PDB file of C-alpha atoms in Angstrom:
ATOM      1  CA  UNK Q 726      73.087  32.836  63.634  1.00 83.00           C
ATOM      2  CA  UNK Q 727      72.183  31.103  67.179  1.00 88.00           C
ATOM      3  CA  UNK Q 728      68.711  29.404  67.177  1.00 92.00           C
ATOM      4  CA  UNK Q 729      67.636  27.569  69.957  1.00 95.00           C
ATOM      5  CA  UNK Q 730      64.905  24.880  69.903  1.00 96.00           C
ATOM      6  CA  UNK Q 731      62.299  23.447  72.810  1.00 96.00           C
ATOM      7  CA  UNK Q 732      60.751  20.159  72.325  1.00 92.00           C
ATOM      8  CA  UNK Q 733      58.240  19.978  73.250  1.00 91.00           C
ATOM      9  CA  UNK Q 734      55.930  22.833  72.930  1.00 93.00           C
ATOM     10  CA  UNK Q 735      53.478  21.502  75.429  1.00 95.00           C
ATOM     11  CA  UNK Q 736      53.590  18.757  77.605  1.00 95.00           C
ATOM     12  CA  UNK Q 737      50.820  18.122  79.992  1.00 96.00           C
ATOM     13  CA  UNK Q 738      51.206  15.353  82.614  1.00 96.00           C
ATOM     14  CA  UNK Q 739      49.566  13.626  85.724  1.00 97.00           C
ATOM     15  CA  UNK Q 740      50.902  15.065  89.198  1.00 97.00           C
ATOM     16  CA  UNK Q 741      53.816  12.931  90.874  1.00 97.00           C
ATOM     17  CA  UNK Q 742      55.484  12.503  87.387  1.00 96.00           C
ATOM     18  CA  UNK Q 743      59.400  13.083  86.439  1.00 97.00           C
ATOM     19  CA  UNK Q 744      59.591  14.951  84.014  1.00 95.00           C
ATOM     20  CA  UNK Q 745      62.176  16.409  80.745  1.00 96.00           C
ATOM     21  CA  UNK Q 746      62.258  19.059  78.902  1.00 97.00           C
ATOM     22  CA  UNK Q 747      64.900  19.628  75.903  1.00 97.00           C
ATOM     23  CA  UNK Q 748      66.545  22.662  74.653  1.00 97.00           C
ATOM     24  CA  UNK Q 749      68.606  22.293  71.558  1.00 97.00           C
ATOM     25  CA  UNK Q 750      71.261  25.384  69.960  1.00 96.00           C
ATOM     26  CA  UNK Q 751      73.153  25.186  66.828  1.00 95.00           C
ATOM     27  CA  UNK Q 752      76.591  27.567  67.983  1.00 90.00           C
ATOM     28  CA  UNK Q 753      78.531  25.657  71.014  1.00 88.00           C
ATOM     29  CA  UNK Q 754      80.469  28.828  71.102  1.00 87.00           C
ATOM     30  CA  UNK Q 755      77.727  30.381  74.231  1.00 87.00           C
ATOM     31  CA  UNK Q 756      78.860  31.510  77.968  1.00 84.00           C
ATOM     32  CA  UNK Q 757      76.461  30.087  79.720  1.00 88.00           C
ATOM     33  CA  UNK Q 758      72.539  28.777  79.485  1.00 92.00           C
ATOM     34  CA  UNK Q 759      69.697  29.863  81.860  1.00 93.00           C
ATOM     35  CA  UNK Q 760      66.103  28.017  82.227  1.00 96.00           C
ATOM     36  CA  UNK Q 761      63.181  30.547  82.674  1.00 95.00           C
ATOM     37  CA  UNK Q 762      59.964  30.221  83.678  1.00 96.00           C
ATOM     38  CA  UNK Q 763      57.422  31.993  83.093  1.00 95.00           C
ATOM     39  CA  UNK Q 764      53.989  32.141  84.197  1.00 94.00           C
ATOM     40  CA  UNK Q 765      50.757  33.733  82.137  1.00 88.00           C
ATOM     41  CA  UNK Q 766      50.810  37.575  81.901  1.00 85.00           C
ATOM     42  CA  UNK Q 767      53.419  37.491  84.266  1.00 87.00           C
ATOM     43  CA  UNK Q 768      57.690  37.951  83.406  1.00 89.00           C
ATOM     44  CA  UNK Q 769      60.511  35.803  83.469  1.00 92.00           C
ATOM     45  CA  UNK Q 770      61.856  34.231  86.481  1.00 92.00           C
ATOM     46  CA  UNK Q 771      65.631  32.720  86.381  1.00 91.00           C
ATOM     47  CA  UNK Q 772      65.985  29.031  88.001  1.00 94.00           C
ATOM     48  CA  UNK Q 773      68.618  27.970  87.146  1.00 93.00           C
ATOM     49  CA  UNK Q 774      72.020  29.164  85.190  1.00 90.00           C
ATOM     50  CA  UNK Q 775      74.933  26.478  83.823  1.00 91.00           C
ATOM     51  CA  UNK Q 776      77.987  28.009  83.204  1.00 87.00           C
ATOM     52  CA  UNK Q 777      79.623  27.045  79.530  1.00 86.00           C
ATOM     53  CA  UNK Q 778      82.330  25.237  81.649  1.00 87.00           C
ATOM     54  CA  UNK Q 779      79.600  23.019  83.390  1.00 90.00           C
ATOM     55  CA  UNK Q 780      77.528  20.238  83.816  1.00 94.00           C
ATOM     56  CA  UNK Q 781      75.132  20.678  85.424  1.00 94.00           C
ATOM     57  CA  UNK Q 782      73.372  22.720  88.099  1.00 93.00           C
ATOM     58  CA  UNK Q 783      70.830  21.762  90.549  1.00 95.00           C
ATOM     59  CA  UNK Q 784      67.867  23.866  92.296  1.00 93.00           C
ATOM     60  CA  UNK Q 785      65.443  21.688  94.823  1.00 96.00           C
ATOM     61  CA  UNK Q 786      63.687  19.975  92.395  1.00 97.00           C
ATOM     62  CA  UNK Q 787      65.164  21.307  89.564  1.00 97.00           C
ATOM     63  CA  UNK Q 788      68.112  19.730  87.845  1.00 97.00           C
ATOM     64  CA  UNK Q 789      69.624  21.147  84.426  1.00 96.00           C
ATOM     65  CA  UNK Q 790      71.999  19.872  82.203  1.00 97.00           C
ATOM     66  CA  UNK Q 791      74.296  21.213  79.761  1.00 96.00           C
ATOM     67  CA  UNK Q 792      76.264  19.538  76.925  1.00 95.00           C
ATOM     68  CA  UNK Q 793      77.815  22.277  74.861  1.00 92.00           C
ATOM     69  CA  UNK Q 794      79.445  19.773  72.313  1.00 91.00           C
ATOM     70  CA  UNK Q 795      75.954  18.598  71.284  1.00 94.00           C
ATOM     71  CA  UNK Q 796      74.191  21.932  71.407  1.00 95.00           C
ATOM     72  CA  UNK Q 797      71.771  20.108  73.869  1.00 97.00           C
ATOM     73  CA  UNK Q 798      70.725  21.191  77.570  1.00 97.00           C
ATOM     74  CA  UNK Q 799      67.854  19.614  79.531  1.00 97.00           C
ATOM     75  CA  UNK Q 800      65.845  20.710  82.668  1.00 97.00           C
ATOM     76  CA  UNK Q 801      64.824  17.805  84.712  1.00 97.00           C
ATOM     77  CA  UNK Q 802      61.716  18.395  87.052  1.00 97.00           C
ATOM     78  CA  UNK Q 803      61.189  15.692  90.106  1.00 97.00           C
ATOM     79  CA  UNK Q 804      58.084  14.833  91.384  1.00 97.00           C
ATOM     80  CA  UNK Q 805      55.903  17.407  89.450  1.00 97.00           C
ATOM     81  CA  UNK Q 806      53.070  19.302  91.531  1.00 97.00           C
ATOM     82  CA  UNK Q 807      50.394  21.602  90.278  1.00 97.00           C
ATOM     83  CA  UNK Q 808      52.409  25.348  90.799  1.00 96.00           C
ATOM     84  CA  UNK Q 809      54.937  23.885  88.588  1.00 97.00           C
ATOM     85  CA  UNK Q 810      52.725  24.216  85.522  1.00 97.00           C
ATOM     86  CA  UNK Q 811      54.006  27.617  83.440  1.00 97.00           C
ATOM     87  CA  UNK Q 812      55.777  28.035  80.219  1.00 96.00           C
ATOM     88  CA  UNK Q 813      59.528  27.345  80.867  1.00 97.00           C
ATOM     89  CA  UNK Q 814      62.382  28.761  78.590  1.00 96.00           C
ATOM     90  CA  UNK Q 815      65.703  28.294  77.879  1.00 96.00           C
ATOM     91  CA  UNK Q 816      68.515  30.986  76.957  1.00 94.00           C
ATOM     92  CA  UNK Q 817      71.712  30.861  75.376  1.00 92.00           C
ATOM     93  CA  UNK Q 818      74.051  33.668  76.348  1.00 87.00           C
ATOM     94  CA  UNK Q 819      76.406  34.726  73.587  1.00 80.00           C
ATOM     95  CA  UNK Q 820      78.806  37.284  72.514  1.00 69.00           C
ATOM     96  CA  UNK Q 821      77.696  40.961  70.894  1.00 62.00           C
ATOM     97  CA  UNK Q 822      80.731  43.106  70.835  1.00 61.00           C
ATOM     98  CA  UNK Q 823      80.825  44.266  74.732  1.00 58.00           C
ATOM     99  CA  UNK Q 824      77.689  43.076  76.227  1.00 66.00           C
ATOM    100  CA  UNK Q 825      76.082  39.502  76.190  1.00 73.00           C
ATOM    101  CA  UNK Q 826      72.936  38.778  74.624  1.00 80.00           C
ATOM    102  CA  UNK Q 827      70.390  36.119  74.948  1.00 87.00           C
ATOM    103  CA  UNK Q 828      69.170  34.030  72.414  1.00 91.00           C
ATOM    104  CA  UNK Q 829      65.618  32.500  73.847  1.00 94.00           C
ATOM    105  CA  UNK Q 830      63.608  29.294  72.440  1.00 94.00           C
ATOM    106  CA  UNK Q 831      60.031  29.558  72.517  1.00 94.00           C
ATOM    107  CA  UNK Q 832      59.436  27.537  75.314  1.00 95.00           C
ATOM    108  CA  UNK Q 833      57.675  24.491  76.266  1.00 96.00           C
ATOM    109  CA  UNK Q 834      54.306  24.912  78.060  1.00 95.00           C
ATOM    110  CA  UNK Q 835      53.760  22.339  80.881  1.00 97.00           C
ATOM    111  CA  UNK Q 836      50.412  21.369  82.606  1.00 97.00           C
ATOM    112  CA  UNK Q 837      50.877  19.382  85.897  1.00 97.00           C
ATOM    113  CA  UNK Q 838      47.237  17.987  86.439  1.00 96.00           C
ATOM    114  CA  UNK Q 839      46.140  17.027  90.052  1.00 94.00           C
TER     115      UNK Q 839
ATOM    116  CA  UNK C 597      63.919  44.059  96.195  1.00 61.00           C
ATOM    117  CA  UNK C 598      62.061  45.879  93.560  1.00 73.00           C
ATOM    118  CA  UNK C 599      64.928  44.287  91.101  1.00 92.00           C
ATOM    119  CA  UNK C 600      63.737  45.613  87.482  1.00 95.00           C
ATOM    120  CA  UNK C 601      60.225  47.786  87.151  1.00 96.00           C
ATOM    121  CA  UNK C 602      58.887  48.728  83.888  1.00 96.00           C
ATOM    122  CA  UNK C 603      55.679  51.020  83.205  1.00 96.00           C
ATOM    123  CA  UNK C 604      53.295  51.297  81.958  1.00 96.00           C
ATOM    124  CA  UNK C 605      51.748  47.379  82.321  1.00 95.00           C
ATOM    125  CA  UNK C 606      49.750  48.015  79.869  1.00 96.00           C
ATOM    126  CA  UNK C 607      48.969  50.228  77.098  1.00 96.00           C
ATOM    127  CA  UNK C 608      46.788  50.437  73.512  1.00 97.00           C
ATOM    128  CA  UNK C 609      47.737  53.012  71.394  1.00 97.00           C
ATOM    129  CA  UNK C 610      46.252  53.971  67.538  1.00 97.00           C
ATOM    130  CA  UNK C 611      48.258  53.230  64.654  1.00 97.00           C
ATOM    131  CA  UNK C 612      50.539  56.417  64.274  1.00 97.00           C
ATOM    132  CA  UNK C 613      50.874  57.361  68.056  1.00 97.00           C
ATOM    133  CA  UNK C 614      54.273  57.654  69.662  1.00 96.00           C
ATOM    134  CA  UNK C 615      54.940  56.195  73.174  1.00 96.00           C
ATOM    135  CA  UNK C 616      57.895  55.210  75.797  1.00 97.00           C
ATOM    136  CA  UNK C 617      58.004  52.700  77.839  1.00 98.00           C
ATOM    137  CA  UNK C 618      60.275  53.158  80.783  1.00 97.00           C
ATOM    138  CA  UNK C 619      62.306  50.517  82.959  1.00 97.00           C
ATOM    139  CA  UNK C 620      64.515  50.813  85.869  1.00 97.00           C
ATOM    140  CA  UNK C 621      66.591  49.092  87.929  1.00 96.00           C
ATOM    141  CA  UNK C 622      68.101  48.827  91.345  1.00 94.00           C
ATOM    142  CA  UNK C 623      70.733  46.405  90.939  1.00 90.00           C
ATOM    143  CA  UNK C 624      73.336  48.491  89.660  1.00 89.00           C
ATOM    144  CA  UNK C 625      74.056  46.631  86.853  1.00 89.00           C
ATOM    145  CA  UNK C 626      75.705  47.885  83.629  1.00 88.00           C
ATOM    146  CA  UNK C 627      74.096  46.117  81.028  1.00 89.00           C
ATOM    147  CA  UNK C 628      70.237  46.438  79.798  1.00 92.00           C
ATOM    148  CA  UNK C 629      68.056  44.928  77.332  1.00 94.00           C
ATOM    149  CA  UNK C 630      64.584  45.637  75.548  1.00 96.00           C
ATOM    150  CA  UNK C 631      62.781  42.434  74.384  1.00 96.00           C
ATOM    151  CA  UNK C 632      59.390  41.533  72.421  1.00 97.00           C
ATOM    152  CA  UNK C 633      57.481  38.927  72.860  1.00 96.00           C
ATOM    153  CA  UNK C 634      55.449  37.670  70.650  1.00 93.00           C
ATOM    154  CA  UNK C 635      53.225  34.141  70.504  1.00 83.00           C
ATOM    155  CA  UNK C 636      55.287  31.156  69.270  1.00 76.00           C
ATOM    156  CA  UNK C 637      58.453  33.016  68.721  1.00 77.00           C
ATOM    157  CA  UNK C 638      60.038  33.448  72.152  1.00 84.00           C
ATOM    158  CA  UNK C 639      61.597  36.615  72.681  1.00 93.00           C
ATOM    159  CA  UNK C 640      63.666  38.560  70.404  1.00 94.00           C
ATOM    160  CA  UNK C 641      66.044  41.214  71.273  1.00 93.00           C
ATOM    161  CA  UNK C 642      65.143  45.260  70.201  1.00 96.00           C
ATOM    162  CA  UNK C 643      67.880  47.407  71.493  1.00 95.00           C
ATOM    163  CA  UNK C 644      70.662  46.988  74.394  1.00 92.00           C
ATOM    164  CA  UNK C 645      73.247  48.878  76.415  1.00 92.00           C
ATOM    165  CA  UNK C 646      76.374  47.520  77.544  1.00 86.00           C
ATOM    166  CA  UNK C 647      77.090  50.063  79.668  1.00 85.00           C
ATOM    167  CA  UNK C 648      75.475  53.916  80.520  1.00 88.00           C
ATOM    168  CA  UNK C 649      76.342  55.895  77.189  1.00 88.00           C
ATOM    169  CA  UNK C 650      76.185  53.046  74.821  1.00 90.00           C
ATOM    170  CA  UNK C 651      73.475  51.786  72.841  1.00 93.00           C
ATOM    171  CA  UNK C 652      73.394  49.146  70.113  1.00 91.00           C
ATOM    172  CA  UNK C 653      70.662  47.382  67.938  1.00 92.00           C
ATOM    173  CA  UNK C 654      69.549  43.869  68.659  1.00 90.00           C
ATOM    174  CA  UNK C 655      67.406  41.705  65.886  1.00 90.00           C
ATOM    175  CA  UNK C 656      64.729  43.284  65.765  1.00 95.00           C
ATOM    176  CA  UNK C 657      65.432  46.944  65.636  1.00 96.00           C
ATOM    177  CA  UNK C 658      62.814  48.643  63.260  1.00 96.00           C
ATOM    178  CA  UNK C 659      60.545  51.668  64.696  1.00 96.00           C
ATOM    179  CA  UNK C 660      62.379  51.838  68.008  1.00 98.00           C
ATOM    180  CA  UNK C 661      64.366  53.926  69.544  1.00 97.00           C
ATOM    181  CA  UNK C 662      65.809  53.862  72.990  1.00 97.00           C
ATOM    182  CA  UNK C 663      67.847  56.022  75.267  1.00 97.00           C
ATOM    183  CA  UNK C 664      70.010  55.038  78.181  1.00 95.00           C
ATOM    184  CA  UNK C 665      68.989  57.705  80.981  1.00 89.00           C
ATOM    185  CA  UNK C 666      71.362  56.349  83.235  1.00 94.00           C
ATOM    186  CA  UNK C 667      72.959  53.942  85.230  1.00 94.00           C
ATOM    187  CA  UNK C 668      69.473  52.526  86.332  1.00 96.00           C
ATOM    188  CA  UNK C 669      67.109  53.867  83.555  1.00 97.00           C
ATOM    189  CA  UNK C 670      66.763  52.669  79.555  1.00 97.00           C
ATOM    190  CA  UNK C 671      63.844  53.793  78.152  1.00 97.00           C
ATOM    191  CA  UNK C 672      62.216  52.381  74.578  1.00 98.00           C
ATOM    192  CA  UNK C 673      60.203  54.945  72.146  1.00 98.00           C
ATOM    193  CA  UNK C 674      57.930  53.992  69.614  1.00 97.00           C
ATOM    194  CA  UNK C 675      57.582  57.051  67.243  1.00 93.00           C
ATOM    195  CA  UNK C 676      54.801  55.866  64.812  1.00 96.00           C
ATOM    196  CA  UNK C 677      53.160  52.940  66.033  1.00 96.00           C
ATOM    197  CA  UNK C 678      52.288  49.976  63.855  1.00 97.00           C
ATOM    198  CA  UNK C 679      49.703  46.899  64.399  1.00 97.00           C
ATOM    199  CA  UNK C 680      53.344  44.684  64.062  1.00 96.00           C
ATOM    200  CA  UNK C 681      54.516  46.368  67.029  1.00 97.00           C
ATOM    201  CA  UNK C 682      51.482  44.679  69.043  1.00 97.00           C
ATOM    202  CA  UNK C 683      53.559  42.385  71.927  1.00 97.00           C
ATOM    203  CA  UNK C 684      54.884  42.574  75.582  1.00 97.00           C
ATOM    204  CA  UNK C 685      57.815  43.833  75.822  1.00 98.00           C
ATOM    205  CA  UNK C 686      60.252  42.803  78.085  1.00 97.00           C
ATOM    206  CA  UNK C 687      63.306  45.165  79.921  1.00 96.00           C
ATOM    207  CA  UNK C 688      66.044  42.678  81.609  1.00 94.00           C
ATOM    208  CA  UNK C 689      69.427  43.864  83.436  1.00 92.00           C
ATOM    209  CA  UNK C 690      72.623  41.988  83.782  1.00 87.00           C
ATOM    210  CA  UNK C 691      75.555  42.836  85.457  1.00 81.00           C
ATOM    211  CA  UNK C 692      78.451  44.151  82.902  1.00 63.00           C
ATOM    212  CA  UNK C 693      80.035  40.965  81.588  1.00 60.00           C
ATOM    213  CA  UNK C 694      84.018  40.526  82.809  1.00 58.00           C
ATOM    214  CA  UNK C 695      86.396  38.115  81.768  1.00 51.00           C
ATOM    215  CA  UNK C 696      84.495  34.294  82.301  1.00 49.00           C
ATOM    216  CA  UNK C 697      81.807  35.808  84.906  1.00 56.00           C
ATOM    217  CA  UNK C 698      78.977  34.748  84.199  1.00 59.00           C
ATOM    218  CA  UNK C 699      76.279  36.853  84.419  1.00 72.00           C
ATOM    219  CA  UNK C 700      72.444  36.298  85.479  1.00 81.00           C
ATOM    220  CA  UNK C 701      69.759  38.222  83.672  1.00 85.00           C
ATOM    221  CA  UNK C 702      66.880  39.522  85.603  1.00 90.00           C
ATOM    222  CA  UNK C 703      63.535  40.208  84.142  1.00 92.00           C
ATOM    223  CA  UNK C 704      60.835  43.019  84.235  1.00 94.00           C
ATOM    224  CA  UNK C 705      57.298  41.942  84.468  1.00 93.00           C
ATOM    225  CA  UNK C 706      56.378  43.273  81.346  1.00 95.00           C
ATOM    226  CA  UNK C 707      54.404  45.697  79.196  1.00 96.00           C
ATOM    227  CA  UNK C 708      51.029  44.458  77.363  1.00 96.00           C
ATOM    228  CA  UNK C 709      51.035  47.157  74.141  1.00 97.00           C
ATOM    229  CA  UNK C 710      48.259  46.447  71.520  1.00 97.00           C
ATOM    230  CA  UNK C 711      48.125  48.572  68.652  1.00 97.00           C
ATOM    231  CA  UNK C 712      45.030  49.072  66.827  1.00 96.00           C
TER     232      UNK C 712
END
């Protein structure tokens, strides 16, 4: 069975900073991996999907990472600000007969203090 | 771009009481997923449709039952409500999976259900 890990849980750090945040899965065998973020009481919004055959895949900002031999992806955020703070999550996409399901961590809340 | 919609946002039901949530979407995609959420576990996956006229079970598939309307509509019923099934539930749409395409899931905002 898939299980995907986020380390940390929460991170909380001074405005300006780089920052990383890790997302671990036992099964290489996925299609692709997709960081979430989500803000409180609200849904999920996509930023940023790596296809099993990549890399890595850059948004602004936002740079993610994706080593399927290890089981190990990481989201890089540059030069943190304030509206980045939300809980961000990370999805493995895998195989279930026809359709693809997602296999979430449970995310790693980050504080971006002015 | 409305995208995916669910209703209600929020709802509190007594133990026992039946309810369906609805969700839609306007993407035409195939594919469409229920999710719970629940604190410190992420989200786990109820019931899904690859495609209009097919429904399977996901992980967590106890005291639900779901029925795909449509192309655009998936609905999830809760026949007896339980305290357990207190969570936000979550609807998400893909587009039908072919070959290596790769496939984005998009997210509804969410339903707030407390059961007391």
């Amino acid at each position: 069975k898939q299980e995907v890990t986020q380390i940390p849980a929460a991170l909380s750090v001074p405005e300006g900073e780089n920052l990383v945040l890790n997302c671990s899965f036992t099964d290489s065998a996925i299609y692709n991996l997709q960081w979430f973020r989500q803000d409180p009481g609200k849904g999920l919004t996509s930023l940023l999907l790596i296809q099993s055959s990549q890399r890595e895949q850059t948004s602004g900002r936002l740079n993610a990472s994706l080593d399927k031999s290890s089981g190990r992806s990481t989201l890089y955020i540059a030069a943190s600000q304030p509206g980045d703070s939300a809980t961000y999550l990370c999805a493995v996409s895998i195989s279930s007969g026809s359709a693809r399901q997602l296999t979430f961590g449970s995310g790693t809340q980050l504080t971006v203090l002015p | 771009n409305a995208g995916v919609t669910q209703t209600p946002k929020f709802q509190v039901l007594k133990t026992g009481q039946s309810m369906t949530l609805q969700c839609a979407q306007d993407m035409n995609h195939n594919s469409m997923y229920w999710y719970r959420q629940d604190p410190g576990m992420g989200l786990r996956l109820i019931y899904y449709s690859a495609s209009e006229g097919t429904t399977d079970k996901g992980e967590v598939p106890n005291g639900y039952n779901v029925s795909r309307l449509n192309k655009r509509e998936f609905s999830l019923r809760l026949e007896s409500a339980a305290p357990s099934q207190t969570s936000v539930y979550f609807c998400a749409s893909s587009e039908f999976p072919t070959g290596n395409k790769n496939t984005e899931a998009f997210f509804g905002q969410g339903t707030r259900l407390t059961v007391v």
